[in-house]
mmCIF file of C-alpha atoms and ligand atoms in Angstrom:
data_model
loop_
_atom_site.group_PDB
_atom_site.id
_atom_site.type_symbol
_atom_site.label_atom_id
_atom_site.label_comp_id
_atom_site.label_asym_id
_atom_site.label_seq_id
_atom_site.Cartn_x
_atom_site.Cartn_y
_atom_site.Cartn_z
ATOM 1 C CA UNK A 266 -9.173 1.479 30.157
ATOM 2 C CA UNK A 267 -8.093 1.537 26.516
ATOM 3 C CA UNK A 268 -7.534 5.327 26.564
ATOM 4 C CA UNK A 269 -4.227 4.797 28.432
ATOM 5 C CA UNK A 270 -2.615 3.234 25.394
ATOM 6 C CA UNK A 271 0.614 4.539 23.907
ATOM 7 C CA UNK A 272 3.209 3.334 21.396
ATOM 8 C CA UNK A 273 4.909 1.190 24.050
ATOM 9 C CA UNK A 274 1.764 -0.553 25.288
ATOM 10 C CA UNK A 275 -0.475 -0.892 22.245
ATOM 11 C CA UNK A 276 -0.911 -4.241 20.498
ATOM 12 C CA UNK A 277 -2.298 -4.497 16.977
ATOM 13 C CA UNK A 278 -3.695 -7.534 15.187
ATOM 14 C CA UNK A 279 -3.949 -7.888 11.409
ATOM 15 C CA UNK A 280 -6.620 -10.090 9.854
ATOM 16 C CA UNK A 281 -5.764 -11.042 6.264
ATOM 17 C CA UNK A 282 -2.385 -10.629 4.599
ATOM 18 C CA UNK A 283 -3.157 -10.829 0.880
ATOM 19 C CA UNK A 284 -2.588 -7.659 -1.154
ATOM 20 C CA UNK A 285 -3.759 -4.999 1.289
ATOM 21 C CA UNK A 286 -2.907 -6.435 4.764
ATOM 22 C CA UNK A 287 0.850 -5.895 4.255
ATOM 23 C CA UNK A 288 0.104 -2.266 3.234
ATOM 24 C CA UNK A 289 -1.606 -1.811 6.625
ATOM 25 C CA UNK A 290 1.404 -3.402 8.369
ATOM 26 C CA UNK A 291 3.850 -1.136 6.551
ATOM 27 C CA UNK A 292 1.743 1.917 7.442
ATOM 28 C CA UNK A 293 1.810 0.876 11.092
ATOM 29 C CA UNK A 294 5.502 0.027 11.272
ATOM 30 C CA UNK A 295 6.403 3.379 9.697
ATOM 31 C CA UNK A 296 4.499 5.042 12.548
ATOM 32 C CA UNK A 297 6.340 3.019 15.194
ATOM 33 C CA UNK A 298 3.165 1.090 16.090
ATOM 34 C CA UNK A 299 3.654 -2.447 17.421
ATOM 35 C CA UNK A 300 2.052 -5.095 15.207
ATOM 36 C CA UNK A 301 1.720 -8.010 17.598
ATOM 37 C CA UNK A 302 -0.031 -10.707 15.621
ATOM 38 C CA UNK A 303 -1.830 -11.828 12.516
ATOM 39 C CA UNK A 304 -4.442 -14.319 11.483
ATOM 40 C CA UNK A 305 -4.955 -15.971 8.106
ATOM 41 C CA UNK A 306 -7.351 -18.456 6.516
ATOM 42 C CA UNK A 307 -5.328 -21.376 7.936
ATOM 43 C CA UNK A 308 -2.909 -21.644 10.905
ATOM 44 C CA UNK A 309 -0.157 -22.795 8.500
ATOM 45 C CA UNK A 310 -0.541 -19.746 6.277
ATOM 46 C CA UNK A 311 -0.621 -17.483 9.358
ATOM 47 C CA UNK A 312 2.652 -18.999 10.592
ATOM 48 C CA UNK A 313 4.309 -18.556 7.192
ATOM 49 C CA UNK A 314 3.115 -14.953 6.789
ATOM 50 C CA UNK A 315 4.123 -14.064 10.355
ATOM 51 C CA UNK A 316 7.644 -15.246 9.575
ATOM 52 C CA UNK A 317 7.752 -13.400 6.254
ATOM 53 C CA UNK A 318 6.399 -10.154 7.710
ATOM 54 C CA UNK A 319 8.339 -10.357 11.039
ATOM 55 C CA UNK A 320 5.173 -10.412 13.169
ATOM 56 C CA UNK A 321 5.684 -12.145 16.557
ATOM 57 C CA UNK A 322 2.325 -13.933 16.983
ATOM 58 C CA UNK A 323 0.482 -16.120 14.451
ATOM 59 C CA UNK A 324 -2.998 -16.999 15.719
ATOM 60 C CA UNK A 325 -4.673 -20.266 14.738
ATOM 61 C CA UNK A 326 -7.966 -18.449 14.182
ATOM 62 C CA UNK A 327 -9.717 -15.064 14.512
ATOM 63 C CA UNK A 328 -11.290 -15.976 17.877
ATOM 64 C CA UNK A 329 -7.840 -16.579 19.423
ATOM 65 C CA UNK A 330 -6.731 -13.143 18.281
ATOM 66 C CA UNK A 331 -9.814 -11.571 19.880
ATOM 67 C CA UNK A 332 -9.170 -13.512 23.086
ATOM 68 C CA UNK A 333 -5.660 -12.061 23.404
ATOM 69 C CA UNK A 334 -5.847 -9.218 26.003
ATOM 70 C CA UNK A 335 -2.688 -7.667 24.544
ATOM 71 C CA UNK A 336 -4.497 -6.971 21.256
ATOM 72 C CA UNK A 337 -6.248 -3.602 21.465
ATOM 73 C CA UNK A 338 -6.820 -2.783 17.799
ATOM 74 C CA UNK A 339 -7.841 -5.067 14.957
ATOM 75 C CA UNK A 340 -7.272 -4.288 11.256
ATOM 76 C CA UNK A 341 -9.624 -6.139 8.904
ATOM 77 C CA UNK A 342 -8.000 -6.726 5.514
ATOM 78 C CA UNK A 343 -10.175 -9.687 4.568
ATOM 79 C CA UNK A 344 -12.599 -10.298 1.660
ATOM 80 C CA UNK A 345 -15.702 -8.096 1.871
ATOM 81 C CA UNK A 346 -18.160 -10.725 3.179
ATOM 82 C CA UNK A 347 -16.098 -11.088 6.367
ATOM 83 C CA UNK A 348 -16.026 -7.365 7.240
ATOM 84 C CA UNK A 349 -19.398 -7.270 9.021
ATOM 85 C CA UNK A 350 -19.117 -10.432 11.152
ATOM 86 C CA UNK A 351 -15.477 -9.754 12.010
ATOM 87 C CA UNK A 352 -15.984 -6.057 12.836
ATOM 88 C CA UNK A 353 -18.983 -6.958 14.981
ATOM 89 C CA UNK A 354 -17.090 -9.682 16.856
ATOM 90 C CA UNK A 355 -14.066 -7.400 17.376
ATOM 91 C CA UNK A 356 -16.232 -4.572 18.778
ATOM 92 C CA UNK A 357 -18.032 -7.025 21.070
ATOM 93 C CA UNK A 358 -14.602 -8.176 22.274
ATOM 94 C CA UNK A 359 -13.751 -4.535 23.126
ATOM 95 C CA UNK A 360 -11.235 -3.920 20.321
ATOM 96 C CA UNK A 361 -10.906 -0.759 18.235
ATOM 97 C CA UNK A 362 -11.449 -1.607 14.560
ATOM 98 C CA UNK A 363 -9.919 -0.385 11.301
ATOM 99 C CA UNK A 364 -11.799 -2.011 8.440
ATOM 100 C CA UNK A 365 -11.198 -2.197 4.710
ATOM 101 C CA UNK A 366 -13.914 -0.856 2.415
ATOM 102 C CA UNK A 367 -16.725 -1.650 1.819
ATOM 103 C CA UNK A 368 -17.586 -1.724 5.535
ATOM 104 C CA UNK A 369 -20.260 -4.417 5.041
ATOM 105 C CA UNK A 370 -22.374 -6.094 2.380
ATOM 106 C CA UNK A 371 -25.581 -4.170 3.200
ATOM 107 C CA UNK A 372 -26.557 -0.842 4.757
ATOM 108 C CA UNK A 373 -28.471 -2.713 7.466
ATOM 109 C CA UNK A 374 -25.207 -4.365 8.514
ATOM 110 C CA UNK A 375 -23.172 -1.143 8.366
ATOM 111 C CA UNK A 376 -25.838 0.693 10.420
ATOM 112 C CA UNK A 377 -25.513 -1.992 13.093
ATOM 113 C CA UNK A 378 -21.735 -1.510 13.201
ATOM 114 C CA UNK A 379 -22.042 2.290 13.559
ATOM 115 C CA UNK A 380 -24.457 1.811 16.467
ATOM 116 C CA UNK A 381 -22.369 -0.867 18.168
ATOM 117 C CA UNK A 382 -19.115 1.127 17.927
ATOM 118 C CA UNK A 383 -20.868 4.151 19.478
ATOM 119 C CA UNK A 384 -22.388 2.068 22.282
ATOM 120 C CA UNK A 385 -19.026 0.461 23.064
ATOM 121 C CA UNK A 386 -17.184 3.820 22.721
ATOM 122 C CA UNK A 387 -14.566 2.207 20.488
ATOM 123 C CA UNK A 388 -12.548 3.861 17.760
ATOM 124 C CA UNK A 389 -13.691 2.848 14.286
ATOM 125 C CA UNK A 390 -12.165 3.660 10.918
ATOM 126 C CA UNK A 391 -12.704 2.651 7.307
ATOM 127 C CA UNK A 392 -9.658 2.580 5.060
ATOM 128 C CA UNK A 393 -10.609 5.271 2.547
ATOM 129 C CA UNK A 394 -6.858 5.822 2.247
ATOM 130 C CA UNK A 395 -7.033 8.020 -0.878
ATOM 131 C CA UNK A 396 -8.177 10.917 1.305
ATOM 132 C CA UNK A 397 -4.660 10.946 2.734
ATOM 133 C CA UNK A 398 -2.727 12.009 -0.385
ATOM 134 C CA UNK A 399 -1.329 15.474 0.416
ATOM 135 C CA UNK A 400 -2.638 16.977 -2.850
ATOM 136 C CA UNK A 401 -6.132 15.641 -2.155
ATOM 137 C CA UNK A 402 -5.996 17.334 1.238
ATOM 138 C CA UNK A 403 -4.834 20.485 -0.527
ATOM 139 C CA UNK A 404 -7.781 20.266 -2.944
ATOM 140 C CA UNK A 405 -10.093 20.050 0.063
ATOM 141 C CA UNK A 406 -8.516 23.126 1.656
ATOM 142 C CA UNK A 407 -8.894 25.094 -1.591
ATOM 143 C CA UNK A 408 -12.597 24.222 -1.840
ATOM 144 C CA UNK A 409 -13.115 24.983 1.868
ATOM 145 C CA UNK A 410 -11.396 28.384 1.557
ATOM 146 C CA UNK A 411 -13.670 29.351 -1.319
ATOM 147 C CA UNK A 412 -10.855 29.372 -3.906
ATOM 148 C CA UNK A 413 -12.931 27.625 -6.558
ATOM 149 C CA UNK A 414 -16.212 29.351 -5.692
ATOM 150 C CA UNK A 415 -19.520 27.493 -5.762
ATOM 151 C CA UNK A 416 -19.139 23.908 -6.928
ATOM 152 C CA UNK A 417 -20.924 23.379 -10.265
ATOM 153 C CA UNK A 418 -19.616 20.072 -11.656
ATOM 154 C CA UNK A 419 -17.956 17.061 -10.009
ATOM 155 C CA UNK A 420 -16.723 14.654 -12.671
ATOM 156 C CA UNK A 421 -14.251 11.838 -13.036
ATOM 157 C CA UNK A 422 -13.497 8.171 -13.214
ATOM 158 C CA UNK A 423 -11.741 5.295 -11.500
ATOM 159 C CA UNK A 424 -10.318 2.933 -14.117
ATOM 160 C CA UNK A 425 -8.236 -0.259 -13.824
ATOM 161 C CA UNK A 426 -7.238 -3.012 -16.266
ATOM 162 C CA UNK A 427 -6.510 -5.942 -13.980
ATOM 163 C CA UNK A 428 -9.878 -7.637 -14.759
ATOM 164 C CA UNK A 429 -9.744 -7.123 -18.549
ATOM 165 C CA UNK A 430 -9.125 -10.724 -19.659
ATOM 166 C CA UNK A 431 -11.553 -13.648 -19.213
ATOM 167 C CA UNK A 432 -8.747 -15.437 -17.340
ATOM 168 C CA UNK A 433 -8.358 -12.600 -14.808
ATOM 169 C CA UNK A 434 -9.846 -13.900 -11.561
ATOM 170 C CA UNK A 435 -10.267 -12.655 -8.006
ATOM 171 C CA UNK A 436 -12.658 -13.250 -5.085
ATOM 172 C CA UNK A 437 -14.203 -9.824 -5.857
ATOM 173 C CA UNK A 438 -15.912 -11.465 -8.889
ATOM 174 C CA UNK A 439 -17.943 -13.754 -6.619
ATOM 175 C CA UNK A 440 -20.992 -11.952 -5.097
ATOM 176 C CA UNK A 441 -20.936 -14.282 -2.073
ATOM 177 C CA UNK A 442 -17.428 -13.074 -1.207
ATOM 178 C CA UNK A 443 -17.237 -9.561 -2.647
ATOM 179 C CA UNK A 444 -20.876 -8.418 -2.615
ATOM 180 C CA UNK A 445 -23.438 -7.883 -5.361
ATOM 181 C CA UNK A 446 -21.615 -4.765 -6.619
ATOM 182 C CA UNK A 447 -18.062 -5.097 -7.888
ATOM 183 C CA UNK A 448 -16.459 -2.137 -9.713
ATOM 184 C CA UNK A 449 -18.747 0.301 -7.874
ATOM 185 C CA UNK A 450 -18.163 -1.264 -4.433
ATOM 186 C CA UNK A 451 -14.463 -1.886 -4.907
ATOM 187 C CA UNK A 452 -13.251 1.354 -6.504
ATOM 188 C CA UNK A 453 -16.309 3.570 -7.103
ATOM 189 C CA UNK A 454 -16.707 3.702 -3.306
ATOM 190 C CA UNK A 455 -13.264 5.377 -3.043
ATOM 191 C CA UNK A 456 -14.184 8.054 -5.616
ATOM 192 C CA UNK A 457 -17.584 8.791 -4.093
ATOM 193 C CA UNK A 458 -16.083 9.062 -0.617
ATOM 194 C CA UNK A 459 -13.306 11.287 -1.926
ATOM 195 C CA UNK A 460 -15.610 13.754 -3.631
ATOM 196 C CA UNK A 461 -17.720 14.215 -0.512
ATOM 197 C CA UNK A 462 -14.498 14.597 1.495
ATOM 198 C CA UNK A 463 -13.043 17.219 -0.891
ATOM 199 C CA UNK A 464 -16.227 19.247 -1.501
ATOM 200 C CA UNK A 465 -18.087 18.630 1.772
ATOM 201 C CA UNK A 466 -21.165 17.868 -0.357
ATOM 202 C CA UNK A 467 -23.456 14.879 0.018
ATOM 203 C CA UNK A 468 -25.375 13.188 -2.783
ATOM 204 C CA UNK A 469 -29.154 13.534 -2.988
ATOM 205 C CA UNK A 470 -29.934 11.199 -5.907
ATOM 206 C CA UNK A 471 -28.243 8.843 -8.368
ATOM 207 C CA UNK A 472 -28.862 7.348 -11.811
ATOM 208 C CA UNK A 473 -26.683 4.385 -12.762
ATOM 209 C CA UNK A 474 -25.995 2.442 -15.947
ATOM 210 C CA UNK A 475 -24.064 -0.866 -15.657
ATOM 211 C CA UNK A 476 -22.465 -3.267 -18.118
ATOM 212 C CA UNK A 477 -20.837 -6.663 -17.739
ATOM 213 C CA UNK A 478 -18.651 -7.078 -20.828
ATOM 214 C CA UNK A 479 -17.394 -10.526 -19.816
ATOM 215 C CA UNK A 480 -20.489 -12.535 -18.744
ATOM 216 C CA UNK A 481 -18.406 -15.738 -18.604
ATOM 217 C CA UNK A 482 -14.960 -15.797 -17.047
ATOM 218 C CA UNK A 483 -12.456 -18.533 -16.386
ATOM 219 C CA UNK A 484 -11.984 -19.295 -12.720
ATOM 220 C CA UNK A 485 -8.700 -20.830 -11.516
ATOM 221 C CA UNK A 486 -8.960 -24.124 -9.675
ATOM 222 C CA UNK A 487 -6.819 -22.775 -6.775
ATOM 223 C CA UNK A 488 -7.225 -19.534 -4.736
ATOM 224 C CA UNK A 489 -5.381 -16.371 -5.841
ATOM 225 C CA UNK A 490 -4.120 -13.232 -4.124
ATOM 226 C CA UNK A 491 -5.229 -9.901 -5.673
ATOM 227 C CA UNK A 492 -3.125 -8.783 -8.680
ATOM 228 C CA UNK A 493 -1.349 -12.187 -9.030
ATOM 229 C CA UNK A 494 -3.541 -13.690 -11.817
ATOM 230 C CA UNK A 495 -0.879 -13.274 -14.524
ATOM 231 C CA UNK A 496 1.084 -16.154 -12.961
ATOM 232 C CA UNK A 497 -1.383 -18.922 -13.983
ATOM 233 C CA UNK A 498 -1.488 -21.011 -17.186
ATOM 234 C CA UNK A 499 -4.718 -21.526 -19.326
ATOM 235 C CA UNK A 500 -5.343 -25.165 -18.351
ATOM 236 C CA UNK A 501 -5.841 -24.207 -14.660
ATOM 237 C CA UNK A 502 -9.330 -22.668 -15.286
ATOM 238 C CA UNK A 503 -13.071 -23.515 -15.273
ATOM 239 C CA UNK A 504 -15.918 -21.423 -16.852
ATOM 240 C CA UNK A 505 -17.862 -19.229 -14.431
ATOM 241 C CA UNK A 506 -20.886 -16.954 -15.197
ATOM 242 C CA UNK A 507 -20.421 -13.371 -13.959
ATOM 243 C CA UNK A 508 -23.261 -11.321 -12.473
ATOM 244 C CA UNK A 509 -21.375 -8.222 -11.258
ATOM 245 C CA UNK A 510 -20.578 -5.074 -13.292
ATOM 246 C CA UNK A 511 -17.306 -4.553 -15.197
ATOM 247 C CA UNK A 512 -18.384 -0.966 -15.879
ATOM 248 C CA UNK A 513 -20.691 1.673 -14.434
ATOM 249 C CA UNK A 514 -21.486 5.260 -15.270
ATOM 250 C CA UNK A 515 -23.378 7.103 -12.548
ATOM 251 C CA UNK A 516 -25.060 10.498 -12.740
ATOM 252 C CA UNK A 517 -25.041 12.283 -9.399
ATOM 253 C CA UNK A 518 -26.994 15.177 -7.952
ATOM 254 C CA UNK A 519 -25.352 16.867 -4.978
ATOM 255 C CA UNK A 520 -27.050 18.776 -2.188
ATOM 256 C CA UNK A 521 -25.988 22.284 -3.339
ATOM 257 C CA UNK A 522 -27.306 21.715 -6.867
ATOM 258 C CA UNK A 523 -23.957 20.509 -8.228
ATOM 259 C CA UNK A 524 -24.107 17.872 -10.980
ATOM 260 C CA UNK A 525 -21.748 14.914 -11.037
ATOM 261 C CA UNK A 526 -20.765 12.056 -13.280
ATOM 262 C CA UNK A 527 -18.537 9.099 -12.469
ATOM 263 C CA UNK A 528 -17.352 6.230 -14.678
ATOM 264 C CA UNK A 529 -15.782 3.182 -13.051
ATOM 265 C CA UNK A 530 -14.415 0.149 -14.869
ATOM 266 C CA UNK A 531 -11.897 -2.620 -14.315
ATOM 267 C CA UNK A 532 -11.443 -3.556 -17.989
ATOM 268 C CA UNK A 533 -9.583 -0.479 -19.367
ATOM 269 C CA UNK A 534 -6.239 -1.511 -20.930
ATOM 270 C CA UNK A 535 -3.386 0.625 -19.735
ATOM 271 C CA UNK A 536 -5.261 2.167 -16.828
ATOM 272 C CA UNK A 537 -3.646 0.419 -13.883
ATOM 273 C CA UNK A 538 -5.244 2.222 -10.967
ATOM 274 C CA UNK A 539 -6.298 5.632 -12.269
ATOM 275 C CA UNK A 540 -8.600 7.604 -10.023
ATOM 276 C CA UNK A 541 -9.270 10.947 -11.707
ATOM 277 C CA UNK A 542 -11.430 13.868 -10.604
ATOM 278 C CA UNK A 543 -12.182 17.341 -11.842
ATOM 279 C CA UNK A 544 -14.221 19.873 -9.922
ATOM 280 C CA UNK A 545 -15.461 22.947 -11.768
ATOM 281 C CA UNK A 546 -16.574 25.887 -9.661
ATOM 282 C CA UNK A 547 -17.850 29.430 -10.234
ATOM 283 C CA UNK A 548 -14.280 30.826 -9.883
ATOM 284 C CA UNK A 549 -11.796 28.049 -10.813
ATOM 285 C CA UNK A 550 -11.395 24.321 -11.396
ATOM 286 C CA UNK A 551 -9.297 21.601 -9.753
ATOM 287 C CA UNK A 552 -8.191 18.256 -11.085
ATOM 288 C CA UNK A 553 -6.125 15.363 -9.773
ATOM 289 C CA UNK A 554 -5.044 11.957 -11.097
ATOM 290 C CA UNK A 555 -4.076 9.257 -8.579
ATOM 291 C CA UNK A 556 -1.366 7.916 -10.904
ATOM 292 C CA UNK A 557 0.428 11.291 -10.618
ATOM 293 C CA UNK A 558 -0.539 12.004 -7.036
ATOM 294 C CA UNK A 559 2.004 14.736 -6.360
ATOM 295 C CA UNK A 560 0.409 17.186 -8.829
ATOM 296 C CA UNK A 561 -2.748 19.247 -8.459
ATOM 297 C CA UNK A 562 -4.049 21.171 -11.495
ATOM 298 C CA UNK A 563 -5.798 24.450 -10.791
ATOM 299 C CA UNK A 564 -7.664 25.888 -13.788
ATOM 300 C CA UNK A 565 -8.449 29.590 -14.271
ATOM 301 C CA UNK A 566 -10.494 31.497 -16.782
ATOM 302 C CA UNK A 567 -8.668 34.861 -16.857
ATOM 303 C CA UNK A 568 -5.117 33.946 -15.864
ATOM 304 C CA UNK A 569 -2.691 31.113 -16.649
ATOM 305 C CA UNK A 570 -3.555 27.725 -15.188
ATOM 306 C CA UNK A 571 -1.409 26.360 -12.336
ATOM 307 C CA UNK A 572 0.200 22.998 -11.673
ATOM 308 C CA UNK A 573 0.949 22.738 -7.965
ATOM 309 C CA UNK A 574 3.668 20.171 -7.253
ATOM 310 C CA UNK A 575 3.554 18.714 -3.745
ATOM 311 C CA UNK A 576 5.574 21.043 -1.540
ATOM 312 C CA UNK A 577 4.533 21.365 2.114
ATOM 313 C CA UNK A 578 5.674 24.993 2.203
ATOM 314 C CA UNK A 579 3.092 25.881 -0.478
ATOM 315 C CA UNK A 580 0.211 23.928 1.060
ATOM 316 C CA UNK A 581 -2.440 24.513 3.735
ATOM 317 C CA UNK A 582 -1.610 23.500 7.298
ATOM 318 C CA UNK A 583 -4.001 20.562 7.081
ATOM 319 C CA UNK A 584 -2.518 19.283 3.798
ATOM 320 C CA UNK A 585 1.013 19.831 5.129
ATOM 321 C CA UNK A 586 0.250 17.510 8.061
ATOM 322 C CA UNK A 587 -0.195 14.579 5.621
ATOM 323 C CA UNK A 588 3.147 15.197 3.838
ATOM 324 C CA UNK A 589 6.222 13.701 5.514
ATOM 325 C CA UNK A 590 8.793 14.840 2.952
ATOM 326 C CA UNK A 591 9.819 18.196 1.448
ATOM 327 C CA UNK A 592 8.924 19.494 -2.029
ATOM 328 C CA UNK A 593 10.066 17.330 -4.938
ATOM 329 C CA UNK A 594 10.224 14.182 -2.784
ATOM 330 C CA UNK A 595 7.342 12.110 -4.121
ATOM 331 C CA UNK A 596 4.836 10.466 -1.773
ATOM 332 C CA UNK A 597 2.516 7.712 -2.951
ATOM 333 C CA UNK A 598 0.137 4.833 -2.176
ATOM 334 C CA UNK A 599 2.014 3.345 0.829
ATOM 335 C CA UNK A 600 2.281 6.835 2.341
ATOM 336 C CA UNK A 601 -1.525 7.106 2.467
ATOM 337 C CA UNK A 602 -1.575 4.104 4.821
ATOM 338 C CA UNK A 603 1.091 5.726 6.967
ATOM 339 C CA UNK A 604 -0.882 9.002 7.149
ATOM 340 C CA UNK A 605 -4.240 7.353 7.833
ATOM 341 C CA UNK A 606 -2.778 5.234 10.623
ATOM 342 C CA UNK A 607 -0.969 8.255 12.041
ATOM 343 C CA UNK A 608 -4.306 10.043 12.455
ATOM 344 C CA UNK A 609 -6.187 7.026 13.800
ATOM 345 C CA UNK A 610 -3.525 6.113 16.365
ATOM 346 C CA UNK A 611 -3.007 9.723 17.498
ATOM 347 C CA UNK A 612 -6.749 9.729 18.166
ATOM 348 C CA UNK A 613 -6.552 6.441 20.102
ATOM 349 C CA UNK A 614 -3.573 7.643 22.179
ATOM 350 C CA UNK A 615 -5.271 10.978 22.820
ATOM 351 C CA UNK A 616 -8.158 9.059 24.421
ATOM 352 C CA UNK A 617 -10.885 11.683 23.873
ATOM 353 C CA UNK A 618 -13.354 9.684 21.814
ATOM 354 C CA UNK A 619 -15.968 12.463 21.878
ATOM 355 C CA UNK A 620 -13.706 14.546 19.631
ATOM 356 C CA UNK A 621 -14.633 14.616 15.907
ATOM 357 C CA UNK A 622 -12.281 12.155 14.147
ATOM 358 C CA UNK A 623 -10.049 13.510 11.359
ATOM 359 C CA UNK A 624 -10.140 10.169 9.503
ATOM 360 C CA UNK A 625 -12.902 8.177 7.746
ATOM 361 C CA UNK A 626 -15.115 6.363 10.256
ATOM 362 C CA UNK A 627 -17.789 3.665 10.194
ATOM 363 C CA UNK A 628 -20.329 6.482 9.654
ATOM 364 C CA UNK A 629 -18.573 7.249 6.343
ATOM 365 C CA UNK A 630 -18.513 3.527 5.520
ATOM 366 C CA UNK A 631 -22.240 3.348 6.233
ATOM 367 C CA UNK A 632 -22.966 6.380 4.018
ATOM 368 C CA UNK A 633 -21.082 4.559 1.245
ATOM 369 C CA UNK A 634 -23.241 1.467 1.711
ATOM 370 C CA UNK A 635 -26.408 3.576 1.415
ATOM 371 C CA UNK A 636 -25.051 5.110 -1.808
ATOM 372 C CA UNK A 637 -24.034 1.721 -3.211
ATOM 373 C CA UNK A 638 -27.457 0.227 -2.556
ATOM 374 C CA UNK A 639 -29.145 3.204 -4.276
ATOM 375 C CA UNK A 640 -26.767 2.883 -7.255
ATOM 376 C CA UNK A 641 -27.491 -0.836 -7.580
ATOM 377 C CA UNK A 642 -31.238 -0.228 -7.422
ATOM 378 C CA UNK A 643 -31.022 2.563 -9.990
ATOM 379 C CA UNK A 644 -29.134 0.335 -12.445
ATOM 380 C CA UNK A 645 -31.688 -2.452 -11.969
ATOM 381 C CA UNK A 646 -34.824 -0.275 -12.184
ATOM 382 C CA UNK A 647 -33.376 2.202 -14.721
ATOM 383 C CA UNK A 648 -34.555 5.206 -12.739
ATOM 384 C CA UNK A 649 -33.260 8.002 -10.472
ATOM 385 C CA UNK A 650 -33.031 6.841 -6.854
ATOM 386 C CA UNK A 651 -33.084 9.274 -3.917
ATOM 387 C CA UNK A 652 -30.577 8.884 -1.082
ATOM 388 C CA UNK A 653 -32.205 8.574 2.322
ATOM 389 C CA UNK A 654 -29.269 8.908 4.681
HETATM 390 C C1 SOE B 233 -8.535 -3.619 -6.348
HETATM 391 O O1 SOE B 233 -9.413 -3.100 -7.270
HETATM 392 C C2 SOE B 233 -7.985 -2.570 -5.400
HETATM 393 O O2 SOE B 233 -7.025 -3.207 -4.619
HETATM 394 C C3 SOE B 233 -9.032 -1.976 -4.445
HETATM 395 O O3 SOE B 233 -9.684 -2.958 -3.684
HETATM 396 C C4 SOE B 233 -8.327 -0.979 -3.553
HETATM 397 O O4 SOE B 233 -9.220 -0.389 -2.665
HETATM 398 C C5 SOE B 233 -7.607 0.075 -4.403
HETATM 399 O O5 SOE B 233 -6.759 0.792 -3.568
HETATM 400 C C6 SOE B 233 -6.734 -0.542 -5.457
HETATM 401 O O6 SOE B 233 -7.400 -1.539 -6.165
#
């Protein structure tokens, strides 16, 4: 029944409108997709946000949204601990689901979601939006076409500074809400997903080293939206012990014999949201920095290096399909939401759910959970841990 959907008939519900929910809404609106309703932690907040974001329906709770037959797709932009129960309930209610990362808190949970989505034949996506930058897609095409040769080294980092100060607070610091991993689950998961997406290579084993530089932080007495901590004053805080990692360096072995190393941290002054990767192959190298997303560096040994500026006419067909604007017209973070939703909704409207999706699915989210659990175990036991996916 759901395969008959089109832009005129589809109804989308958004769960959570903190930092990332509005990015989902913008990505949908820019694709001409009808966002019908939203739900928040209280009916009052839902009503206020619906007004602010021009969304027609504000549901009193999640169950009412699921009970609405005009809602066909649910976007989960809630804190991590809610992803599993909400995705499960939405699938059981017959809704397609687009979930924020990480897909769940454990690999057992994510495995259940993969199975349930397949049984129900519902579309499922995880918002690994960074895959959708045109120059990342171009990097993937270059690797796929053999331009860099055999992949030797996959290296990089994902660094932020928004949790540098003891007074910086967010639900991600609380294991009950964000999970037992923090920097790795929150941003390392993006990098790990991206490198498998770009190179096509899976990880066989990991060795992780963690550090919590701020074992005591100051928690605000009232709840905060992500990235809004600078607005509070010192007397609004209470001391809180911190168990999750501020920093991790992870050694990676990939299936073709490639070696990898990733550093993630959320305490690096000046690094706002810097995902960086470099891939060194037997012919050439590639590197990309998410804070300058319209540039792809291509390194050569026997000829001058190249800096490819985003220009659809110079890119592969696949990469071109994720660029909406001509050369020199920058595309950034919000555009990745537009491109991811474009792919997911084209797939929904197409109605052939046996076709291989061209967007990250629950299977990718589950793979990430397996990796994260291995990384956590490695850091705890100080040993290499094999990936059994
Ligand atoms: C916070 O670290 C955060 O919002 C992540 O949760 C997102 O996935 C990333 O896009 C930006 O930073």
